[in-house]
Amino acid sequence: MLNIYDADICFWFDNLKIKVIGIRYGVFFESYPRHRHGKHFYEAHLVCGGKGTLIANEREYPLTAGTLYMTGPLITHEQITDKSDPMDEYYVQFEISENKKGKGGRASELIKNTHFWIGEDNRNSLRLFEMLTEENEKQEIGYVKNVINLTSQFLVALARNYAGVEKISDYARITPDDRRALITDEVLATDYASITLKTLSKRLNLSPRQTQRFLKKTYGKTFIELRTELRQRNADKLTACGEKLSVAAACVGYKDVRSLKKNRNKNEAGK
């Protein structure tokens, strides 16, 4: 059984740093509900048997043995299994960070920029997963090196599958809201202590009212709710490390400790 998880496996693929989160085999006895991955997270799937349906960006795609598909950053999707013939698959979960000064190639470009793709595997990826399974079961000398080599080969196979599609841009299209979500995630993560609705709106090239509608649609929360959540979370981290509450409040953007306490009490009351 293939189950490589949290094994601290990282390697360079041209100018891309690949951090392997997991390589697994699983049977879908139950469907997997609607979800989407973070902005650096990719998940490649190879269906081995059974039947199912993929719903991605509001479109349905049949899943059968030999189907290969990628659900990458910000692609909303769900996997529905046929309970009379449960689907089984291999899948690779990985995160990508890019060395922008490094030299990339066509394969790394396709891997990074293709957030969604589905088609028939024509590069014998199944054999690579079988070899990974054997490595995982035996874990002999050189195990990690072979896992890296085989995973790298799979990425090449993935890129070659992508390149076999006549119009790759049809599969790699990102909507304007996807781009806005990427900007929002980055801005809130780095500037949560000082960011204002007006500043975020300028970054998104929207009016404040349009920004609020976008945030509610995408995150289910208002600007104030999102900012408060991040401030509270980071204040909790600081106090957990021994920092005084007053110092934590100032660090995360509150003018005084009373505001931090007030919002913390609201959150606790709402739980």
Tab-separated table of C-alpha atoms in Angstrom:
chain	number	residue	atom	x	y	z
A	1	MET	CA	0.000	0.000	0.000
A	2	LEU	CA	1.394	3.410	-0.967
A	3	ASN	CA	1.297	5.981	1.833
A	4	ILE	CA	4.166	8.464	1.865
A	5	TYR	CA	3.101	11.369	4.061
A	6	ASP	CA	4.918	14.250	5.765
A	7	ALA	CA	8.274	12.691	4.870
A	8	ASP	CA	10.179	15.988	4.469
A	9	ILE	CA	10.900	15.275	0.802
A	10	CYS	CA	11.985	18.387	-1.131
A	11	PHE	CA	13.797	18.745	-4.435
A	12	TRP	CA	14.411	21.198	-7.254
A	13	PHE	CA	12.637	20.805	-10.570
A	14	ASP	CA	14.379	23.411	-12.753
A	15	ASN	CA	13.695	26.664	-10.860
A	16	LEU	CA	10.813	25.219	-8.825
A	17	LYS	CA	11.238	23.913	-5.299
A	18	ILE	CA	8.894	20.953	-4.893
A	19	LYS	CA	7.832	20.047	-1.362
A	20	VAL	CA	6.077	16.679	-1.340
A	21	ILE	CA	3.167	16.649	1.113
A	22	GLY	CA	1.988	13.128	0.363
A	23	ILE	CA	1.977	10.326	-2.197
A	24	ARG	CA	-0.855	7.891	-1.581
A	25	TYR	CA	-3.242	5.272	-2.849
A	26	GLY	CA	-6.872	5.339	-1.795
A	27	VAL	CA	-10.322	3.917	-2.523
A	28	PHE	CA	-13.256	6.340	-2.589
A	29	PHE	CA	-15.973	4.486	-0.702
A	30	GLU	CA	-17.462	7.911	0.046
A	31	SER	CA	-17.458	11.040	-2.079
A	32	TYR	CA	-15.101	13.908	-1.240
A	33	PRO	CA	-16.985	17.184	-0.681
A	34	ARG	CA	-16.506	20.500	-2.459
A	35	HIS	CA	-13.215	22.212	-1.534
A	36	ARG	CA	-10.235	24.032	-2.994
A	37	HIS	CA	-6.506	24.144	-2.316
A	38	GLY	CA	-4.264	27.046	-1.270
A	39	LYS	CA	-2.334	29.176	-3.710
A	40	HIS	CA	0.815	27.012	-3.732
A	41	PHE	CA	-0.827	23.580	-3.399
A	42	TYR	CA	-1.162	21.069	-6.258
A	43	GLU	CA	-2.750	17.610	-6.291
A	44	ALA	CA	-2.343	15.220	-9.223
A	45	HIS	CA	-4.652	12.176	-9.417
A	46	LEU	CA	-4.420	8.968	-11.460
A	47	VAL	CA	-7.575	6.844	-11.435
A	48	CYS	CA	-6.739	3.120	-11.408
A	49	GLY	CA	-10.194	1.562	-11.369
A	50	GLY	CA	-13.856	2.028	-10.592
A	51	LYS	CA	-15.944	4.996	-11.670
A	52	GLY	CA	-16.745	8.442	-10.434
A	53	THR	CA	-17.361	12.058	-11.347
A	54	LEU	CA	-15.216	15.129	-10.894
A	55	ILE	CA	-16.957	18.487	-10.541
A	56	ALA	CA	-14.470	21.294	-11.143
A	57	ASN	CA	-15.365	24.953	-11.604
A	58	GLU	CA	-19.039	23.962	-11.938
A	59	ARG	CA	-18.420	21.441	-14.771
A	60	GLU	CA	-18.748	17.646	-14.580
A	61	TYR	CA	-16.109	15.220	-15.870
A	62	PRO	CA	-16.389	11.389	-15.878
A	63	LEU	CA	-13.638	9.513	-14.032
A	64	THR	CA	-12.619	6.023	-15.137
A	65	ALA	CA	-9.462	3.896	-15.080
A	66	GLY	CA	-6.640	5.755	-16.805
A	67	THR	CA	-7.992	9.248	-16.154
A	68	LEU	CA	-5.314	11.700	-15.014
A	69	TYR	CA	-6.282	15.056	-13.570
A	70	MET	CA	-4.780	18.015	-11.737
A	71	THR	CA	-6.629	20.101	-9.161
A	72	GLY	CA	-4.231	22.896	-8.306
A	73	PRO	CA	-4.404	26.273	-6.547
A	74	LEU	CA	-7.868	27.787	-6.077
A	75	ILE	CA	-9.677	25.225	-8.248
A	76	THR	CA	-13.007	24.504	-6.562
A	77	HIS	CA	-13.797	20.817	-6.976
A	78	GLU	CA	-15.383	17.702	-5.525
A	79	GLN	CA	-14.968	13.997	-6.278
A	80	ILE	CA	-18.071	11.823	-6.400
A	81	THR	CA	-17.587	8.056	-6.381
A	82	ASP	CA	-19.911	5.472	-7.900
A	83	LYS	CA	-20.823	3.413	-4.835
A	84	SER	CA	-21.664	0.412	-6.997
A	85	ASP	CA	-18.107	0.525	-8.403
A	86	PRO	CA	-15.968	2.651	-6.039
A	87	MET	CA	-13.186	4.603	-7.653
A	88	ASP	CA	-9.574	4.035	-6.570
A	89	GLU	CA	-6.641	6.272	-7.374
A	90	TYR	CA	-3.047	7.249	-6.733
A	91	TYR	CA	-2.433	10.883	-5.912
A	92	VAL	CA	0.505	13.191	-5.317
A	93	GLN	CA	0.169	16.316	-3.155
A	94	PHE	CA	2.892	18.930	-3.387
A	95	GLU	CA	3.615	22.611	-2.842
A	96	ILE	CA	5.603	24.802	-5.215
A	97	SER	CA	7.827	27.768	-4.474
A	98	GLU	CA	9.710	29.476	-7.294
A	99	ASN	CA	13.248	30.814	-7.519
A	100	LYS	CA	12.511	33.703	-9.873
A	101	LYS	CA	16.215	34.251	-10.522
A	102	GLY	CA	16.646	30.632	-11.562
A	103	LYS	CA	16.215	29.340	-15.085
A	104	GLY	CA	13.033	27.446	-15.793
A	105	GLY	CA	12.109	25.190	-18.681
A	106	ARG	CA	9.012	24.197	-20.606
A	107	ALA	CA	8.221	21.326	-18.212
A	108	SER	CA	8.502	23.444	-15.041
A	109	GLU	CA	6.495	26.216	-16.691
A	110	LEU	CA	3.669	23.795	-17.473
A	111	ILE	CA	3.740	22.277	-13.969
A	112	LYS	CA	3.524	25.675	-12.261
A	113	ASN	CA	0.971	27.329	-14.546
A	114	THR	CA	-1.453	24.454	-15.090
A	115	HIS	CA	-3.938	24.675	-12.234
A	116	PHE	CA	-6.508	22.396	-13.834
A	117	TRP	CA	-6.216	19.639	-16.414
A	118	ILE	CA	-8.036	16.380	-17.094
A	119	GLY	CA	-7.456	13.736	-19.728
A	120	GLU	CA	-6.210	10.222	-20.379
A	121	ASP	CA	-2.745	9.369	-19.103
A	122	ASN	CA	-0.593	8.447	-22.085
A	123	ARG	CA	2.783	8.380	-20.312
A	124	ASN	CA	2.476	5.144	-18.281
A	125	SER	CA	2.292	7.000	-14.952
A	126	LEU	CA	0.809	3.877	-13.366
A	127	ARG	CA	4.195	2.151	-13.643
A	128	LEU	CA	5.840	5.012	-11.730
A	129	PHE	CA	3.310	4.665	-8.919
A	130	GLU	CA	3.876	0.908	-8.805
A	131	MET	CA	7.608	1.560	-8.414
A	132	LEU	CA	6.906	4.126	-5.686
A	133	THR	CA	4.754	1.543	-3.902
A	134	GLU	CA	7.595	-0.970	-4.032
A	135	GLU	CA	10.062	1.603	-2.689
A	136	ASN	CA	7.675	2.532	0.125
A	137	GLU	CA	7.150	-1.087	1.148
A	138	LYS	CA	10.863	-2.018	1.195
A	139	GLN	CA	12.463	1.307	2.251
A	140	GLU	CA	15.950	0.056	1.467
A	141	ILE	CA	19.167	2.094	1.205
A	142	GLY	CA	18.620	5.100	-1.066
A	143	TYR	CA	14.857	5.074	-0.459
A	144	VAL	CA	14.440	8.877	-0.306
A	145	LYS	CA	16.624	9.429	-3.383
A	146	ASN	CA	14.543	6.966	-5.378
A	147	VAL	CA	11.283	8.562	-4.195
A	148	ILE	CA	12.622	11.928	-5.372
A	149	ASN	CA	13.738	10.489	-8.717
A	150	LEU	CA	10.422	8.738	-9.346
A	151	THR	CA	8.390	11.792	-8.298
A	152	SER	CA	10.487	13.949	-10.616
A	153	GLN	CA	9.809	11.473	-13.432
A	154	PHE	CA	6.116	11.703	-12.681
A	155	LEU	CA	6.254	15.511	-12.984
A	156	VAL	CA	7.891	15.110	-16.398
A	157	ALA	CA	5.148	12.648	-17.390
A	158	LEU	CA	2.556	15.118	-16.122
A	159	ALA	CA	4.037	17.959	-18.193
A	160	ARG	CA	4.166	15.725	-21.274
A	161	ASN	CA	0.506	14.841	-20.791
A	162	TYR	CA	-0.290	18.552	-20.598
A	163	ALA	CA	1.731	19.309	-23.726
A	164	GLY	CA	-0.201	16.677	-25.653
A	165	VAL	CA	-3.304	18.850	-25.387
A	166	GLU	CA	-3.766	21.082	-28.406
A	167	LYS	CA	-4.834	24.147	-26.414
A	168	ILE	CA	-3.171	23.988	-23.044
A	169	SER	CA	-4.388	27.516	-22.209
A	170	ASP	CA	-7.958	26.182	-22.029
A	171	TYR	CA	-6.947	24.104	-19.026
A	172	ALA	CA	-4.751	26.678	-17.317
A	173	ARG	CA	-7.195	29.567	-17.338
A	174	ILE	CA	-7.478	31.522	-14.074
A	175	THR	CA	-10.470	33.783	-13.514
A	176	PRO	CA	-10.172	37.425	-12.368
A	177	ASP	CA	-11.596	36.421	-8.978
A	178	ASP	CA	-8.887	33.744	-8.648
A	179	ARG	CA	-6.252	36.441	-9.166
A	180	ARG	CA	-7.977	38.707	-6.649
A	181	ALA	CA	-8.016	35.866	-4.111
A	182	LEU	CA	-4.257	35.384	-4.563
A	183	ILE	CA	-3.658	39.114	-3.987
A	184	THR	CA	-6.009	39.158	-0.985
A	185	ASP	CA	-4.326	36.156	0.647
A	186	GLU	CA	-0.893	37.726	0.227
A	187	VAL	CA	-1.901	41.225	1.401
A	188	LEU	CA	-3.823	40.032	4.457
A	189	ALA	CA	-1.085	37.605	5.476
A	190	THR	CA	1.635	40.265	5.401
A	191	ASP	CA	-0.197	43.516	6.229
A	192	TYR	CA	-3.046	42.411	8.524
A	193	ALA	CA	-1.851	44.802	11.256
A	194	SER	CA	-2.239	47.953	9.166
A	195	ILE	CA	-4.292	47.117	6.063
A	196	THR	CA	-7.454	49.134	5.423
A	197	LEU	CA	-10.400	48.380	3.156
A	198	LYS	CA	-9.417	51.327	0.968
A	199	THR	CA	-5.858	50.041	0.529
A	200	LEU	CA	-6.999	46.502	-0.288
A	201	SER	CA	-9.556	47.858	-2.769
A	202	LYS	CA	-6.817	49.721	-4.635
A	203	ARG	CA	-4.723	46.554	-4.819
A	204	LEU	CA	-7.712	44.657	-6.228
A	205	ASN	CA	-8.662	47.511	-8.574
A	206	LEU	CA	-12.176	47.524	-7.124
A	207	SER	CA	-14.307	50.009	-5.229
A	208	PRO	CA	-14.685	49.411	-1.467
A	209	ARG	CA	-18.252	48.213	-2.016
A	210	GLN	CA	-17.160	45.786	-4.780
A	211	THR	CA	-14.350	44.560	-2.531
A	212	GLN	CA	-16.782	43.793	0.283
A	213	ARG	CA	-19.006	41.841	-2.129
A	214	PHE	CA	-15.969	39.917	-3.441
A	215	LEU	CA	-14.773	39.058	0.087
A	216	LYS	CA	-18.238	37.891	1.141
A	217	LYS	CA	-18.581	35.739	-1.979
A	218	THR	CA	-15.063	34.245	-1.786
A	219	TYR	CA	-14.450	33.965	1.967
A	220	GLY	CA	-17.936	34.267	3.434
A	221	LYS	CA	-16.718	37.139	5.630
A	222	THR	CA	-16.432	40.925	5.584
A	223	PHE	CA	-13.139	42.788	5.488
A	224	ILE	CA	-13.322	43.577	9.214
A	225	GLU	CA	-14.077	39.945	10.067
A	226	LEU	CA	-11.112	38.679	8.030
A	227	ARG	CA	-8.712	41.247	9.466
A	228	THR	CA	-9.898	40.654	13.021
A	229	GLU	CA	-9.501	36.897	12.614
A	230	LEU	CA	-5.874	37.305	11.503
A	231	ARG	CA	-5.108	39.798	14.252
A	232	GLN	CA	-6.561	37.512	16.901
A	233	ARG	CA	-4.728	34.470	15.572
A	234	ASN	CA	-1.371	36.230	15.539
A	235	ALA	CA	-1.941	37.820	18.937
A	236	ASP	CA	-2.646	34.350	20.335
A	237	LYS	CA	0.631	33.090	18.864
A	238	LEU	CA	2.545	35.940	20.518
A	239	THR	CA	0.960	35.436	23.935
A	240	ALA	CA	1.517	31.679	23.670
A	241	CYS	CA	5.232	32.453	23.273
A	242	GLY	CA	5.181	34.480	26.490
A	243	GLU	CA	4.600	37.988	25.125
A	244	LYS	CA	2.572	40.428	27.229
A	245	LEU	CA	-0.996	41.000	26.063
A	246	SER	CA	-0.399	44.744	25.652
A	247	VAL	CA	2.657	44.117	23.452
A	248	ALA	CA	0.800	41.506	21.378
A	249	ALA	CA	-2.092	43.952	20.864
A	250	ALA	CA	0.274	46.641	19.566
A	251	CYS	CA	2.114	44.196	17.291
A	252	VAL	CA	-1.054	43.061	15.512
A	253	GLY	CA	-2.437	46.568	14.968
A	254	TYR	CA	-4.654	47.385	17.953
A	255	LYS	CA	-4.305	50.835	19.511
A	256	ASP	CA	-4.830	49.442	22.986
A	257	VAL	CA	-5.279	46.111	24.716
A	258	ARG	CA	-8.984	46.750	25.331
A	259	SER	CA	-9.774	46.311	21.630
A	260	LEU	CA	-7.990	42.968	21.587
A	261	LYS	CA	-9.842	41.795	24.692
A	262	LYS	CA	-13.178	43.019	23.328
A	263	ASN	CA	-12.828	41.105	20.055
A	264	ARG	CA	-11.510	38.033	21.848
A	265	ASN	CA	-14.586	38.039	24.121
A	266	LYS	CA	-16.868	38.379	21.083
A	267	ASN	CA	-15.255	35.362	19.444
A	268	GLU	CA	-15.562	33.278	22.590
A	269	ALA	CA	-19.201	34.249	23.006
A	270	GLY	CA	-19.932	33.278	19.410
A	271	LYS	CA	-18.475	29.769	19.736
